[in-house]
Amino acid sequence: MLTTQRKQYLMDLLRRDGQVVAKAVSEALGLSEDTIRRDLRELAREGLLQRVHGGALPAMPASPALADFGARERISQDAKAAIGRAAAALVVPGQVLLVDGGTTSGHLVRSLAPDLRATVVTHSPSVALALLGHERIEVIMLGGRLYRHSVVGVGAATLEAIGQVRADLCFLGVSSIDPEAGLSTGDFEEAAVKRAMWRAAAHTVVLASPEKLATSSPFRIAGADEIGAIVVAHGTDEGLLARYRALGVGVHVAQPE
């Protein structure tokens, strides 16, 4: 069977069954799993499907959260504010927090109690500036190259600095989150920084505003089952939330004001 024929077979199978299992296809066609996995990788690069462990699923929509910082500030404003308040309520006085950049993180830090005593470690200038009025919060800025799209530091210096931190709690922003595809974002270096932040904390909470749910971005950060919890907006589909709970992920639903 020619490569083009195999790929067409795989796409037909995906449309019919909603998934492709590499081992089953290799047995059905009498080909090696490596051959099928290579075909699936090429189809994924073309945006025709998404690779998952053992096979593939239909391609997911791109996340609106891939837009630039200014545009993202105008998306889901009420939901992000509610998520920020709910996330701030999870903070215990005296903790060391790793706070990712992003528009929802801005709502989070502005929602922290004015008299909270804590340490915030961040690679986001906007997060640091938002904490100027919190006199009892020690703010530690991480260096690195400024990634203008997200207004955060990235690169070797940022990764090295994160490696010296052992945080109690990490609040992580992502471009996309899905129970199957996991956490992902639109930049390779930014994904590496987010991965380092997740690994440097005892517990990680993902700030998951509505436009990020059930979408996929090019660069993977972690599996959904590898995080501690997510904070989502009120009204998020219960069927979707049940899939996170089944993975052992804590779900915090932010209530509107």
Short mmCIF file of N, CA, C and O in Angstrom, two decimals, residues 13-128:
data_model
loop_
_atom_site.label_atom_id
_atom_site.label_comp_id
_atom_site.label_asym_id
_atom_site.label_seq_id
_atom_site.Cartn_x
_atom_site.Cartn_y
_atom_site.Cartn_z
N LEU A 13 -10.71 6.06 8.53
CA LEU A 13 -10.92 5.36 9.80
C LEU A 13 -11.23 6.36 10.92
O LEU A 13 -12.12 6.13 11.75
N LEU A 14 -10.51 7.46 10.93
CA LEU A 14 -10.71 8.49 11.94
C LEU A 14 -12.11 9.10 11.85
O LEU A 14 -12.79 9.31 12.86
N ARG A 15 -12.56 9.36 10.62
CA ARG A 15 -13.91 9.92 10.42
C ARG A 15 -14.98 8.92 10.84
O ARG A 15 -16.02 9.29 11.40
N ARG A 16 -14.73 7.63 10.58
CA ARG A 16 -15.72 6.61 10.89
C ARG A 16 -15.80 6.29 12.39
O ARG A 16 -16.88 6.21 12.98
N ASP A 17 -14.61 6.10 13.02
CA ASP A 17 -14.57 5.61 14.40
C ASP A 17 -14.26 6.70 15.43
O ASP A 17 -14.41 6.46 16.64
N GLY A 18 -13.79 7.85 14.98
CA GLY A 18 -13.44 8.92 15.92
C GLY A 18 -12.10 8.75 16.57
O GLY A 18 -11.69 9.56 17.41
N GLN A 19 -11.36 7.71 16.20
CA GLN A 19 -10.02 7.50 16.74
C GLN A 19 -9.26 6.51 15.85
O GLN A 19 -9.86 5.78 15.05
N VAL A 20 -7.95 6.50 15.98
CA VAL A 20 -7.10 5.53 15.30
C VAL A 20 -6.20 4.88 16.34
O VAL A 20 -5.53 5.59 17.11
N VAL A 21 -6.20 3.58 16.39
CA VAL A 21 -5.31 2.83 17.29
C VAL A 21 -4.21 2.22 16.43
O VAL A 21 -4.47 1.35 15.59
N ALA A 22 -2.98 2.68 16.62
CA ALA A 22 -1.87 2.31 15.74
C ALA A 22 -1.66 0.79 15.70
O ALA A 22 -1.45 0.22 14.63
N LYS A 23 -1.74 0.14 16.84
CA LYS A 23 -1.50 -1.31 16.87
C LYS A 23 -2.55 -2.06 16.05
O LYS A 23 -2.23 -2.98 15.28
N ALA A 24 -3.82 -1.68 16.20
CA ALA A 24 -4.90 -2.35 15.47
C ALA A 24 -4.74 -2.14 13.97
O ALA A 24 -4.97 -3.06 13.17
N VAL A 25 -4.36 -0.92 13.55
CA VAL A 25 -4.18 -0.64 12.12
C VAL A 25 -3.01 -1.43 11.56
O VAL A 25 -3.09 -1.98 10.45
N SER A 26 -1.93 -1.51 12.33
CA SER A 26 -0.75 -2.26 11.84
C SER A 26 -1.09 -3.73 11.64
O SER A 26 -0.65 -4.35 10.67
N GLU A 27 -1.89 -4.28 12.54
CA GLU A 27 -2.29 -5.68 12.40
C GLU A 27 -3.25 -5.87 11.23
O GLU A 27 -3.15 -6.85 10.47
N ALA A 28 -4.16 -4.92 11.04
CA ALA A 28 -5.13 -5.03 9.95
C ALA A 28 -4.46 -4.93 8.59
O ALA A 28 -4.87 -5.61 7.63
N LEU A 29 -3.43 -4.08 8.48
CA LEU A 29 -2.76 -3.87 7.20
C LEU A 29 -1.50 -4.72 7.01
O LEU A 29 -0.91 -4.71 5.94
N GLY A 30 -1.09 -5.42 8.08
CA GLY A 30 0.12 -6.22 7.99
C GLY A 30 1.37 -5.38 7.87
O GLY A 30 2.34 -5.77 7.22
N LEU A 31 1.36 -4.23 8.54
CA LEU A 31 2.49 -3.31 8.52
C LEU A 31 3.00 -3.08 9.94
O LEU A 31 2.31 -3.38 10.92
N SER A 32 4.21 -2.53 10.06
CA SER A 32 4.77 -2.28 11.38
C SER A 32 4.08 -1.07 12.02
O SER A 32 3.59 -0.17 11.33
N GLU A 33 4.06 -1.07 13.36
CA GLU A 33 3.51 0.08 14.07
C GLU A 33 4.32 1.33 13.79
O GLU A 33 3.76 2.44 13.76
N ASP A 34 5.63 1.19 13.59
CA ASP A 34 6.47 2.36 13.28
C ASP A 34 6.00 3.05 12.01
O ASP A 34 5.98 4.29 11.93
N THR A 35 5.61 2.27 11.01
CA THR A 35 5.12 2.85 9.75
C THR A 35 3.85 3.64 9.99
O THR A 35 3.69 4.76 9.50
N ILE A 36 2.92 3.07 10.76
CA ILE A 36 1.65 3.74 11.03
C ILE A 36 1.89 4.99 11.86
O ILE A 36 1.30 6.05 11.59
N ARG A 37 2.76 4.90 12.87
CA ARG A 37 3.05 6.06 13.71
C ARG A 37 3.68 7.19 12.89
O ARG A 37 3.39 8.36 13.10
N ARG A 38 4.53 6.83 11.94
CA ARG A 38 5.15 7.84 11.07
C ARG A 38 4.09 8.55 10.23
O ARG A 38 4.09 9.78 10.11
N ASP A 39 3.16 7.77 9.68
CA ASP A 39 2.07 8.37 8.91
C ASP A 39 1.23 9.32 9.78
O ASP A 39 0.85 10.41 9.35
N LEU A 40 0.96 8.90 11.01
CA LEU A 40 0.16 9.72 11.92
C LEU A 40 0.90 11.01 12.28
O LEU A 40 0.28 12.08 12.36
N ARG A 41 2.22 10.93 12.48
CA ARG A 41 2.99 12.14 12.78
C ARG A 41 2.92 13.13 11.63
O ARG A 41 2.76 14.34 11.83
N GLU A 42 3.03 12.62 10.41
CA GLU A 42 2.98 13.50 9.24
C GLU A 42 1.60 14.13 9.08
O GLU A 42 1.48 15.32 8.77
N LEU A 43 0.56 13.36 9.33
CA LEU A 43 -0.80 13.91 9.25
C LEU A 43 -1.04 14.95 10.35
O LEU A 43 -1.72 15.95 10.13
N ALA A 44 -0.44 14.72 11.53
CA ALA A 44 -0.57 15.69 12.62
C ALA A 44 0.13 16.99 12.27
O ALA A 44 -0.38 18.08 12.57
N ARG A 45 1.30 16.90 11.64
CA ARG A 45 2.02 18.12 11.23
C ARG A 45 1.22 18.93 10.22
O ARG A 45 1.34 20.16 10.14
N GLU A 46 0.39 18.25 9.44
CA GLU A 46 -0.46 18.93 8.46
C GLU A 46 -1.74 19.48 9.10
O GLU A 46 -2.56 20.10 8.42
N GLY A 47 -1.90 19.23 10.40
CA GLY A 47 -3.08 19.72 11.10
C GLY A 47 -4.34 18.92 10.87
O GLY A 47 -5.45 19.38 11.17
N LEU A 48 -4.20 17.69 10.37
CA LEU A 48 -5.36 16.89 10.01
C LEU A 48 -5.86 16.01 11.15
O LEU A 48 -6.98 15.50 11.11
N LEU A 49 -5.02 15.82 12.17
CA LEU A 49 -5.41 15.05 13.34
C LEU A 49 -4.50 15.45 14.48
O LEU A 49 -3.55 16.20 14.32
N GLN A 50 -4.79 14.92 15.67
CA GLN A 50 -3.91 15.14 16.82
C GLN A 50 -3.39 13.81 17.31
O GLN A 50 -4.13 12.85 17.48
N ARG A 51 -2.08 13.75 17.51
CA ARG A 51 -1.45 12.53 18.00
C ARG A 51 -1.69 12.37 19.48
O ARG A 51 -1.59 13.33 20.25
N VAL A 52 -2.03 11.17 19.91
CA VAL A 52 -2.12 10.83 21.31
C VAL A 52 -1.40 9.51 21.50
O VAL A 52 -1.04 8.83 20.54
N HIS A 53 -1.17 9.14 22.76
CA HIS A 53 -0.46 7.89 23.03
C HIS A 53 -1.21 6.71 22.42
O HIS A 53 -2.38 6.49 22.68
N GLY A 54 -0.54 5.97 21.56
CA GLY A 54 -1.12 4.78 20.95
C GLY A 54 -1.87 5.00 19.67
O GLY A 54 -2.34 4.05 19.05
N GLY A 55 -2.00 6.27 19.22
CA GLY A 55 -2.75 6.48 17.98
C GLY A 55 -3.04 7.94 17.72
O GLY A 55 -2.17 8.79 17.84
N ALA A 56 -4.30 8.24 17.37
CA ALA A 56 -4.66 9.61 17.01
C ALA A 56 -6.14 9.86 17.25
O ALA A 56 -6.96 8.93 17.30
N LEU A 57 -6.48 11.15 17.40
CA LEU A 57 -7.85 11.63 17.54
C LEU A 57 -8.09 12.73 16.52
O LEU A 57 -7.12 13.26 15.94
N PRO A 58 -9.33 13.11 16.29
CA PRO A 58 -9.58 14.20 15.33
C PRO A 58 -8.86 15.48 15.74
O PRO A 58 -8.63 15.73 16.93
N ALA A 59 -8.51 16.28 14.76
CA ALA A 59 -7.84 17.56 15.02
C ALA A 59 -8.74 18.44 15.87
O ALA A 59 -9.96 18.46 15.70
N MET A 60 -8.12 19.15 16.79
CA MET A 60 -8.86 20.05 17.65
C MET A 60 -8.79 21.47 17.12
O MET A 60 -7.84 21.83 16.42
N PRO A 61 -9.78 22.31 17.47
CA PRO A 61 -9.72 23.70 17.03
C PRO A 61 -8.56 24.42 17.69
O PRO A 61 -8.16 24.10 18.81
N ALA A 62 -8.00 25.40 16.98
CA ALA A 62 -6.94 26.22 17.56
C ALA A 62 -7.52 27.12 18.64
O ALA A 62 -8.69 27.51 18.60
N SER A 63 -6.69 27.45 19.62
CA SER A 63 -7.16 28.25 20.74
C SER A 63 -7.13 29.74 20.43
O SER A 63 -6.13 30.26 19.93
N PRO A 64 -8.22 30.47 20.76
CA PRO A 64 -8.18 31.93 20.64
C PRO A 64 -7.11 32.55 21.54
O PRO A 64 -6.71 33.69 21.33
N ALA A 65 -6.66 31.79 22.55
CA ALA A 65 -5.65 32.30 23.48
C ALA A 65 -4.27 32.42 22.84
O ALA A 65 -3.32 32.85 23.47
N LEU A 66 -4.15 32.04 21.56
CA LEU A 66 -2.89 32.23 20.84
C LEU A 66 -2.73 33.66 20.33
O LEU A 66 -1.68 34.04 19.82
N ALA A 67 -3.77 34.48 20.45
CA ALA A 67 -3.69 35.88 20.03
C ALA A 67 -2.70 36.63 20.92
O ALA A 67 -2.28 36.14 21.96
N ASP A 68 -2.32 37.86 20.49
CA ASP A 68 -1.35 38.61 21.28
C ASP A 68 -1.96 39.09 22.60
O ASP A 68 -3.17 38.99 22.84
N PHE A 69 -1.09 39.61 23.48
CA PHE A 69 -1.49 39.93 24.85
C PHE A 69 -2.66 40.91 24.88
O PHE A 69 -3.62 40.73 25.62
N GLY A 70 -2.56 41.97 24.07
CA GLY A 70 -3.62 42.98 24.06
C GLY A 70 -4.96 42.41 23.64
O GLY A 70 -5.99 42.72 24.24
N ALA A 71 -4.95 41.56 22.62
CA ALA A 71 -6.20 40.95 22.17
C ALA A 71 -6.76 40.00 23.21
O ALA A 71 -7.98 39.94 23.43
N ARG A 72 -5.89 39.26 23.89
CA ARG A 72 -6.35 38.31 24.91
C ARG A 72 -6.99 39.02 26.10
O ARG A 72 -7.86 38.45 26.76
N GLU A 73 -6.56 40.24 26.38
CA GLU A 73 -7.14 40.97 27.51
C GLU A 73 -8.63 41.23 27.30
O GLU A 73 -9.37 41.43 28.26
N ARG A 74 -9.08 41.23 26.04
CA ARG A 74 -10.48 41.53 25.74
C ARG A 74 -11.35 40.28 25.67
O ARG A 74 -12.56 40.37 25.49
N ILE A 75 -10.73 39.09 25.79
CA ILE A 75 -11.46 37.82 25.69
C ILE A 75 -11.88 37.35 27.08
O ILE A 75 -11.08 37.32 28.01
N SER A 76 -13.15 36.97 27.23
CA SER A 76 -13.68 36.34 28.46
C SER A 76 -13.32 37.14 29.72
O SER A 76 -12.94 36.57 30.74
N GLN A 77 -13.51 38.44 29.67
CA GLN A 77 -13.06 39.29 30.78
C GLN A 77 -13.74 38.94 32.10
O GLN A 77 -13.09 38.82 33.14
N ASP A 78 -15.07 38.78 32.09
CA ASP A 78 -15.79 38.46 33.32
C ASP A 78 -15.39 37.10 33.87
O ASP A 78 -15.21 36.93 35.08
N ALA A 79 -15.24 36.12 32.97
CA ALA A 79 -14.85 34.77 33.40
C ALA A 79 -13.45 34.78 33.99
O ALA A 79 -13.19 34.14 35.02
N LYS A 80 -12.54 35.51 33.37
CA LYS A 80 -11.16 35.57 33.88
C LYS A 80 -11.11 36.24 35.24
O LYS A 80 -10.34 35.82 36.12
N ALA A 81 -11.91 37.28 35.43
CA ALA A 81 -11.96 37.95 36.74
C ALA A 81 -12.45 36.98 37.81
O ALA A 81 -11.90 36.92 38.92
N ALA A 82 -13.49 36.20 37.48
CA ALA A 82 -14.03 35.23 38.44
C ALA A 82 -13.01 34.13 38.73
O ALA A 82 -12.85 33.71 39.89
N ILE A 83 -12.33 33.66 37.71
CA ILE A 83 -11.30 32.64 37.89
C ILE A 83 -10.17 33.17 38.75
O ILE A 83 -9.65 32.47 39.63
N GLY A 84 -9.79 34.43 38.53
CA GLY A 84 -8.75 35.04 39.35
C GLY A 84 -9.12 35.08 40.81
O GLY A 84 -8.32 34.77 41.69
N ARG A 85 -10.37 35.46 41.10
CA ARG A 85 -10.83 35.51 42.50
C ARG A 85 -10.83 34.12 43.12
O ARG A 85 -10.41 33.94 44.27
N ALA A 86 -11.32 33.13 42.37
CA ALA A 86 -11.37 31.76 42.90
C ALA A 86 -9.97 31.21 43.14
O ALA A 86 -9.73 30.51 44.14
N ALA A 87 -9.05 31.51 42.25
CA ALA A 87 -7.67 31.05 42.42
C ALA A 87 -7.02 31.72 43.62
O ALA A 87 -6.31 31.07 44.41
N ALA A 88 -7.26 33.02 43.80
CA ALA A 88 -6.68 33.74 44.93
C ALA A 88 -7.14 33.14 46.26
O ALA A 88 -6.40 33.14 47.26
N ALA A 89 -8.36 32.62 46.29
CA ALA A 89 -8.91 32.03 47.51
C ALA A 89 -8.19 30.74 47.90
O ALA A 89 -8.34 30.27 49.04
N LEU A 90 -7.42 30.16 46.98
CA LEU A 90 -6.70 28.93 47.27
C LEU A 90 -5.36 29.18 47.98
O LEU A 90 -4.73 28.24 48.47
N VAL A 91 -4.94 30.44 48.03
CA VAL A 91 -3.64 30.77 48.59
C VAL A 91 -3.70 30.78 50.12
O VAL A 91 -4.62 31.34 50.72
N VAL A 92 -2.69 30.16 50.72
CA VAL A 92 -2.56 30.13 52.18
C VAL A 92 -1.44 31.08 52.59
O VAL A 92 -0.38 31.09 51.96
N PRO A 93 -1.66 31.92 53.61
CA PRO A 93 -0.60 32.84 54.05
C PRO A 93 0.72 32.10 54.31
O PRO A 93 0.74 31.01 54.87
N GLY A 94 1.81 32.73 53.92
CA GLY A 94 3.14 32.17 54.13
C GLY A 94 3.66 31.32 52.99
O GLY A 94 4.82 30.89 53.00
N GLN A 95 2.82 31.06 51.99
CA GLN A 95 3.25 30.21 50.89
C GLN A 95 4.22 30.92 49.94
O GLN A 95 4.22 32.14 49.82
N VAL A 96 5.00 30.10 49.25
CA VAL A 96 5.80 30.56 48.12
C VAL A 96 5.04 30.19 46.86
O VAL A 96 4.75 29.00 46.62
N LEU A 97 4.71 31.19 46.04
CA LEU A 97 3.90 30.98 44.85
C LEU A 97 4.72 31.24 43.60
O LEU A 97 5.44 32.24 43.51
N LEU A 98 4.60 30.35 42.63
CA LEU A 98 5.11 30.60 41.28
C LEU A 98 3.91 31.05 40.46
O LEU A 98 2.93 30.31 40.35
N VAL A 99 3.98 32.25 39.91
CA VAL A 99 2.84 32.77 39.16
C VAL A 99 3.27 33.02 37.72
O VAL A 99 4.17 33.81 37.44
N ASP A 100 2.61 32.33 36.81
CA ASP A 100 2.86 32.45 35.38
C ASP A 100 2.34 33.79 34.87
O ASP A 100 1.55 34.46 35.54
N GLY A 101 2.76 34.17 33.69
CA GLY A 101 2.23 35.36 33.06
C GLY A 101 0.86 35.10 32.46
O GLY A 101 0.33 33.99 32.51
N GLY A 102 0.28 36.13 31.87
CA GLY A 102 -1.01 35.97 31.21
C GLY A 102 -2.06 36.88 31.79
O GLY A 102 -1.93 37.42 32.90
N THR A 103 -3.13 37.03 31.04
CA THR A 103 -4.18 37.96 31.45
C THR A 103 -4.96 37.47 32.67
O THR A 103 -5.34 38.26 33.52
N THR A 104 -5.19 36.17 32.78
CA THR A 104 -5.91 35.65 33.94
C THR A 104 -5.05 35.75 35.20
O THR A 104 -5.56 36.00 36.29
N SER A 105 -3.74 35.60 35.06
CA SER A 105 -2.84 35.75 36.21
C SER A 105 -2.91 37.16 36.76
O SER A 105 -2.77 37.36 37.98
N GLY A 106 -3.11 38.14 35.89
CA GLY A 106 -3.27 39.51 36.37
C GLY A 106 -4.46 39.65 37.28
O GLY A 106 -4.40 40.31 38.34
N HIS A 107 -5.58 39.03 36.91
CA HIS A 107 -6.76 39.05 37.76
C HIS A 107 -6.48 38.33 39.09
O HIS A 107 -6.95 38.76 40.15
N LEU A 108 -5.74 37.25 39.04
CA LEU A 108 -5.40 36.49 40.24
C LEU A 108 -4.66 37.36 41.25
O LEU A 108 -5.06 37.47 42.41
N VAL A 109 -3.56 37.98 40.82
CA VAL A 109 -2.75 38.71 41.80
C VAL A 109 -3.48 39.96 42.30
O VAL A 109 -3.31 40.36 43.47
N ARG A 110 -4.31 40.56 41.47
CA ARG A 110 -5.07 41.72 41.94
C ARG A 110 -6.15 41.32 42.94
O ARG A 110 -6.66 42.17 43.67
N SER A 111 -6.49 40.02 42.96
CA SER A 111 -7.52 39.53 43.88
C SER A 111 -6.96 39.04 45.20
O SER A 111 -7.72 38.70 46.11
N LEU A 112 -5.65 39.01 45.34
CA LEU A 112 -5.04 38.57 46.61
C LEU A 112 -5.35 39.58 47.71
O LEU A 112 -5.40 40.79 47.47
N ALA A 113 -5.54 39.08 48.91
CA ALA A 113 -5.87 39.95 50.04
C ALA A 113 -4.77 40.99 50.24
O ALA A 113 -3.58 40.66 50.17
N PRO A 114 -5.14 42.25 50.48
CA PRO A 114 -4.14 43.32 50.62
C PRO A 114 -3.13 43.07 51.73
O PRO A 114 -1.99 43.53 51.65
N ASP A 115 -3.55 42.33 52.77
CA ASP A 115 -2.65 42.08 53.90
C ASP A 115 -1.99 40.71 53.85
O ASP A 115 -1.38 40.26 54.83
N LEU A 116 -2.11 40.02 52.71
CA LEU A 116 -1.53 38.67 52.60
C LEU A 116 -0.02 38.73 52.73
O LEU A 116 0.65 39.54 52.08
N ARG A 117 0.51 37.83 53.54
CA ARG A 117 1.96 37.66 53.63
C ARG A 117 2.34 36.41 52.83
O ARG A 117 1.90 35.30 53.14
N ALA A 118 3.12 36.58 51.79
CA ALA A 118 3.52 35.46 50.93
C ALA A 118 4.71 35.90 50.08
O ALA A 118 5.13 37.06 50.12
N THR A 119 5.24 34.96 49.32
CA THR A 119 6.30 35.26 48.35
C THR A 119 5.81 34.85 46.97
O THR A 119 5.33 33.73 46.79
N VAL A 120 5.90 35.76 46.03
CA VAL A 120 5.51 35.48 44.65
C VAL A 120 6.75 35.52 43.77
O VAL A 120 7.47 36.52 43.74
N VAL A 121 6.98 34.42 43.09
CA VAL A 121 8.08 34.32 42.13
C VAL A 121 7.46 34.32 40.74
O VAL A 121 6.57 33.51 40.46
N THR A 122 7.90 35.22 39.88
CA THR A 122 7.27 35.34 38.56
C THR A 122 8.27 35.78 37.50
O THR A 122 9.25 36.46 37.81
N HIS A 123 8.00 35.39 36.27
CA HIS A 123 8.79 35.87 35.12
C HIS A 123 7.98 36.87 34.32
O HIS A 123 8.33 37.19 33.19
N SER A 124 6.91 37.39 34.93
CA SER A 124 6.01 38.31 34.26
C SER A 124 6.13 39.72 34.85
O SER A 124 5.75 39.94 36.01
N PRO A 125 6.61 40.71 34.08
CA PRO A 125 6.66 42.08 34.59
C PRO A 125 5.29 42.61 34.98
O PRO A 125 5.17 43.34 35.96
N SER A 126 4.25 42.25 34.22
CA SER A 126 2.92 42.77 34.53
C SER A 126 2.39 42.20 35.85
O SER A 126 1.72 42.91 36.61
N VAL A 127 2.70 40.95 36.14
CA VAL A 127 2.31 40.37 37.44
C VAL A 127 3.04 41.07 38.56
O VAL A 127 2.46 41.43 39.60
N ALA A 128 4.34 41.30 38.39
CA ALA A 128 5.12 41.98 39.43
C ALA A 128 4.59 43.38 39.70
O ALA A 128 4.43 43.79 40.86
#
